[in-house]
PDB file of C-alpha atoms in Angstrom:
ATOM      1  CA  UNK K   1    -121.484 -33.808  62.514  1.00  0.00           C
ATOM      2  CA  UNK K   2    -124.383 -35.169  60.481  1.00  0.00           C
ATOM      3  CA  UNK K   3    -126.072 -38.225  61.859  1.00  0.00           C
ATOM      4  CA  UNK K   4    -128.162 -40.435  59.611  1.00  0.00           C
ATOM      5  CA  UNK K   5    -130.502 -43.211  60.755  1.00  0.00           C
ATOM      6  CA  UNK K   6    -128.780 -46.580  61.117  1.00  0.00           C
ATOM      7  CA  UNK K   7    -130.786 -48.262  58.315  1.00  0.00           C
ATOM      8  CA  UNK K   8    -129.988 -45.445  55.861  1.00  0.00           C
ATOM      9  CA  UNK K   9    -126.295 -45.424  56.788  1.00  0.00           C
ATOM     10  CA  UNK K  10    -126.050 -49.208  56.580  1.00  0.00           C
ATOM     11  CA  UNK K  11    -127.820 -49.518  53.233  1.00  0.00           C
ATOM     12  CA  UNK K  12    -125.919 -46.546  51.782  1.00  0.00           C
ATOM     13  CA  UNK K  13    -122.547 -47.990  52.757  1.00  0.00           C
ATOM     14  CA  UNK K  14    -123.541 -51.450  51.502  1.00  0.00           C
ATOM     15  CA  UNK K  15    -124.673 -49.966  48.190  1.00  0.00           C
ATOM     16  CA  UNK K  16    -121.409 -48.076  47.734  1.00  0.00           C
ATOM     17  CA  UNK K  17    -119.331 -51.104  48.741  1.00  0.00           C
ATOM     18  CA  UNK K  18    -121.243 -53.267  46.278  1.00  0.00           C
ATOM     19  CA  UNK K  19    -120.444 -50.950  43.408  1.00  0.00           C
ATOM     20  CA  UNK K  20    -116.739 -51.352  44.196  1.00  0.00           C
ATOM     21  CA  UNK K  21    -117.132 -55.113  44.691  1.00  0.00           C
ATOM     22  CA  UNK K  22    -118.922 -55.574  41.386  1.00  0.00           C
ATOM     23  CA  UNK K  23    -116.205 -53.709  39.501  1.00  0.00           C
ATOM     24  CA  UNK K  24    -113.517 -55.676  41.370  1.00  0.00           C
ATOM     25  CA  UNK K  25    -115.108 -59.029  40.550  1.00  0.00           C
ATOM     26  CA  UNK K  26    -116.521 -58.446  37.073  1.00  0.00           C
ATOM     27  CA  UNK K  27    -115.126 -55.195  35.641  1.00  0.00           C
ATOM     28  CA  UNK K  28    -112.114 -56.943  34.149  1.00  0.00           C
ATOM     29  CA  UNK K  29    -114.348 -59.070  31.905  1.00  0.00           C
ATOM     30  CA  UNK K  30    -114.363 -56.131  29.507  1.00  0.00           C
ATOM     31  CA  UNK K  31    -110.559 -56.321  29.251  1.00  0.00           C
ATOM     32  CA  UNK K  32    -109.897 -59.927  28.255  1.00  0.00           C
ATOM     33  CA  UNK K  33    -106.530 -59.115  26.663  1.00  0.00           C
ATOM     34  CA  UNK K  34    -105.105 -57.689  29.910  1.00  0.00           C
ATOM     35  CA  UNK K  35    -102.726 -60.077  31.675  1.00  0.00           C
ATOM     36  CA  UNK K  36    -104.362 -62.071  34.450  1.00  0.00           C
ATOM     37  CA  UNK K  37    -101.898 -60.866  37.089  1.00  0.00           C
ATOM     38  CA  UNK K  38    -102.688 -57.252  36.215  1.00  0.00           C
ATOM     39  CA  UNK K  39    -106.444 -57.748  36.558  1.00  0.00           C
ATOM     40  CA  UNK K  40    -105.977 -59.659  39.828  1.00  0.00           C
ATOM     41  CA  UNK K  41    -103.914 -56.812  41.303  1.00  0.00           C
ATOM     42  CA  UNK K  42    -106.347 -54.207  39.990  1.00  0.00           C
ATOM     43  CA  UNK K  43    -109.252 -56.178  41.473  1.00  0.00           C
ATOM     44  CA  UNK K  44    -107.518 -56.343  44.857  1.00  0.00           C
ATOM     45  CA  UNK K  45    -106.953 -52.600  44.722  1.00  0.00           C
ATOM     46  CA  UNK K  46    -110.626 -51.961  44.000  1.00  0.00           C
ATOM     47  CA  UNK K  47    -111.723 -54.478  46.645  1.00  0.00           C
ATOM     48  CA  UNK K  48    -109.752 -52.556  49.261  1.00  0.00           C
ATOM     49  CA  UNK K  49    -112.249 -49.701  48.916  1.00  0.00           C
ATOM     50  CA  UNK K  50    -115.110 -52.168  49.084  1.00  0.00           C
ATOM     51  CA  UNK K  51    -113.847 -53.364  52.469  1.00  0.00           C
ATOM     52  CA  UNK K  52    -113.450 -49.782  53.702  1.00  0.00           C
ATOM     53  CA  UNK K  53    -117.215 -49.427  53.250  1.00  0.00           C
ATOM     54  CA  UNK K  54    -118.431 -52.973  53.912  1.00  0.00           C
ATOM     55  CA  UNK K  55    -116.888 -53.461  57.334  1.00  0.00           C
ATOM     56  CA  UNK K  56    -118.279 -50.210  58.802  1.00  0.00           C
ATOM     57  CA  UNK K  57    -121.677 -50.931  57.217  1.00  0.00           C
ATOM     58  CA  UNK K  58    -121.905 -54.254  59.032  1.00  0.00           C
ATOM     59  CA  UNK K  59    -120.508 -52.822  62.272  1.00  0.00           C
ATOM     60  CA  UNK K  60    -122.986 -49.912  62.230  1.00  0.00           C
ATOM     61  CA  UNK K  61    -125.929 -52.040  61.148  1.00  0.00           C
ATOM     62  CA  UNK K  62    -125.435 -54.952  63.517  1.00  0.00           C
ATOM     63  CA  UNK K  63    -127.701 -54.570  66.497  1.00  0.00           C
ATOM     64  CA  UNK K  64    -130.345 -52.767  64.492  1.00  0.00           C
ATOM     65  CA  UNK K  65    -130.269 -55.681  62.030  1.00  0.00           C
ATOM     66  CA  UNK K  66    -129.370 -59.287  62.777  1.00  0.00           C
ATOM     67  CA  UNK K  67    -126.436 -60.836  60.928  1.00  0.00           C
ATOM     68  CA  UNK K  68    -128.901 -62.774  58.746  1.00  0.00           C
ATOM     69  CA  UNK K  69    -130.721 -59.553  57.886  1.00  0.00           C
ATOM     70  CA  UNK K  70    -127.442 -57.785  57.062  1.00  0.00           C
ATOM     71  CA  UNK K  71    -126.479 -60.622  54.737  1.00  0.00           C
ATOM     72  CA  UNK K  72    -129.900 -60.527  53.095  1.00  0.00           C
ATOM     73  CA  UNK K  73    -129.662 -56.766  52.536  1.00  0.00           C
ATOM     74  CA  UNK K  74    -126.198 -57.324  51.060  1.00  0.00           C
ATOM     75  CA  UNK K  75    -127.427 -59.977  48.637  1.00  0.00           C
ATOM     76  CA  UNK K  76    -130.426 -57.979  47.445  1.00  0.00           C
ATOM     77  CA  UNK K  77    -128.218 -54.927  46.859  1.00  0.00           C
ATOM     78  CA  UNK K  78    -125.696 -57.157  45.080  1.00  0.00           C
ATOM     79  CA  UNK K  79    -128.358 -58.375  42.648  1.00  0.00           C
ATOM     80  CA  UNK K  80    -129.625 -54.869  41.917  1.00  0.00           C
ATOM     81  CA  UNK K  81    -126.110 -53.494  41.386  1.00  0.00           C
ATOM     82  CA  UNK K  82    -125.070 -56.520  39.338  1.00  0.00           C
ATOM     83  CA  UNK K  83    -128.162 -56.331  37.119  1.00  0.00           C
ATOM     84  CA  UNK K  84    -127.439 -52.686  36.313  1.00  0.00           C
ATOM     85  CA  UNK K  85    -123.723 -53.409  35.856  1.00  0.00           C
ATOM     86  CA  UNK K  86    -124.398 -56.340  33.541  1.00  0.00           C
ATOM     87  CA  UNK K  87    -126.633 -54.280  31.279  1.00  0.00           C
ATOM     88  CA  UNK K  88    -124.751 -50.961  31.388  1.00  0.00           C
ATOM     89  CA  UNK K  89    -121.081 -52.004  31.631  1.00  0.00           C
ATOM     90  CA  UNK K  90    -120.930 -55.481  30.099  1.00  0.00           C
ATOM     91  CA  UNK K  91    -123.767 -54.800  27.625  1.00  0.00           C
ATOM     92  CA  UNK K  92    -125.332 -58.169  28.455  1.00  0.00           C
ATOM     93  CA  UNK K  93    -129.116 -58.296  28.478  1.00  0.00           C
ATOM     94  CA  UNK K  94    -131.108 -59.698  31.352  1.00  0.00           C
ATOM     95  CA  UNK K  95    -133.587 -62.325  30.287  1.00  0.00           C
ATOM     96  CA  UNK K  96    -136.888 -63.334  31.847  1.00  0.00           C
ATOM     97  CA  UNK K  97    -135.307 -66.273  33.664  1.00  0.00           C
ATOM     98  CA  UNK K  98    -132.731 -63.975  35.317  1.00  0.00           C
ATOM     99  CA  UNK K  99    -135.489 -61.642  36.460  1.00  0.00           C
ATOM    100  CA  UNK K 100    -137.580 -64.554  37.723  1.00  0.00           C
ATOM    101  CA  UNK K 101    -134.620 -65.924  39.664  1.00  0.00           C
ATOM    102  CA  UNK K 102    -133.967 -62.479  41.157  1.00  0.00           C
ATOM    103  CA  UNK K 103    -137.662 -62.267  42.090  1.00  0.00           C
ATOM    104  CA  UNK K 104    -137.403 -65.578  43.966  1.00  0.00           C
ATOM    105  CA  UNK K 105    -134.405 -64.235  45.866  1.00  0.00           C
ATOM    106  CA  UNK K 106    -136.500 -61.151  46.661  1.00  0.00           C
ATOM    107  CA  UNK K 107    -139.210 -63.465  47.947  1.00  0.00           C
ATOM    108  CA  UNK K 108    -136.603 -65.079  50.186  1.00  0.00           C
ATOM    109  CA  UNK K 109    -135.737 -61.613  51.519  1.00  0.00           C
ATOM    110  CA  UNK K 110    -139.414 -61.117  52.335  1.00  0.00           C
ATOM    111  CA  UNK K 111    -139.354 -64.242  54.496  1.00  0.00           C
ATOM    112  CA  UNK K 112    -136.194 -63.047  56.272  1.00  0.00           C
ATOM    113  CA  UNK K 113    -137.657 -59.627  57.126  1.00  0.00           C
ATOM    114  CA  UNK K 114    -141.300 -60.498  57.736  1.00  0.00           C
ATOM    115  CA  UNK K 115    -142.116 -60.408  61.446  1.00  0.00           C
ATOM    116  CA  UNK K 116    -143.844 -63.689  62.189  1.00  0.00           C
ATOM    117  CA  UNK K 117    -145.997 -63.706  65.305  1.00  0.00           C
TER     118      UNK K 117
END
């Protein structure tokens, strides 16, 4: 059986889970005429696969990463996936203020991961 380093496995699973999560949460915005109940059920169905990846990612990663670090990794991945999704799927441009806000969140991630002596 192949064995990947914990950070690679964790980030890979979080990335895959985030793709599912983003489609579950925002994919329906392209289908505004679909009944709300239908998009809710479809979103739950998609989110099921997100959880199949998210839970193992956190279980595998915890110990190598703290819970705060896992959450930070999750949020940074979420922003990257969402930015791509917004532009490619929803056809909504990202403006300078979005990018600046994302940069500040990235700066926050730096403070989480920097080893202070």
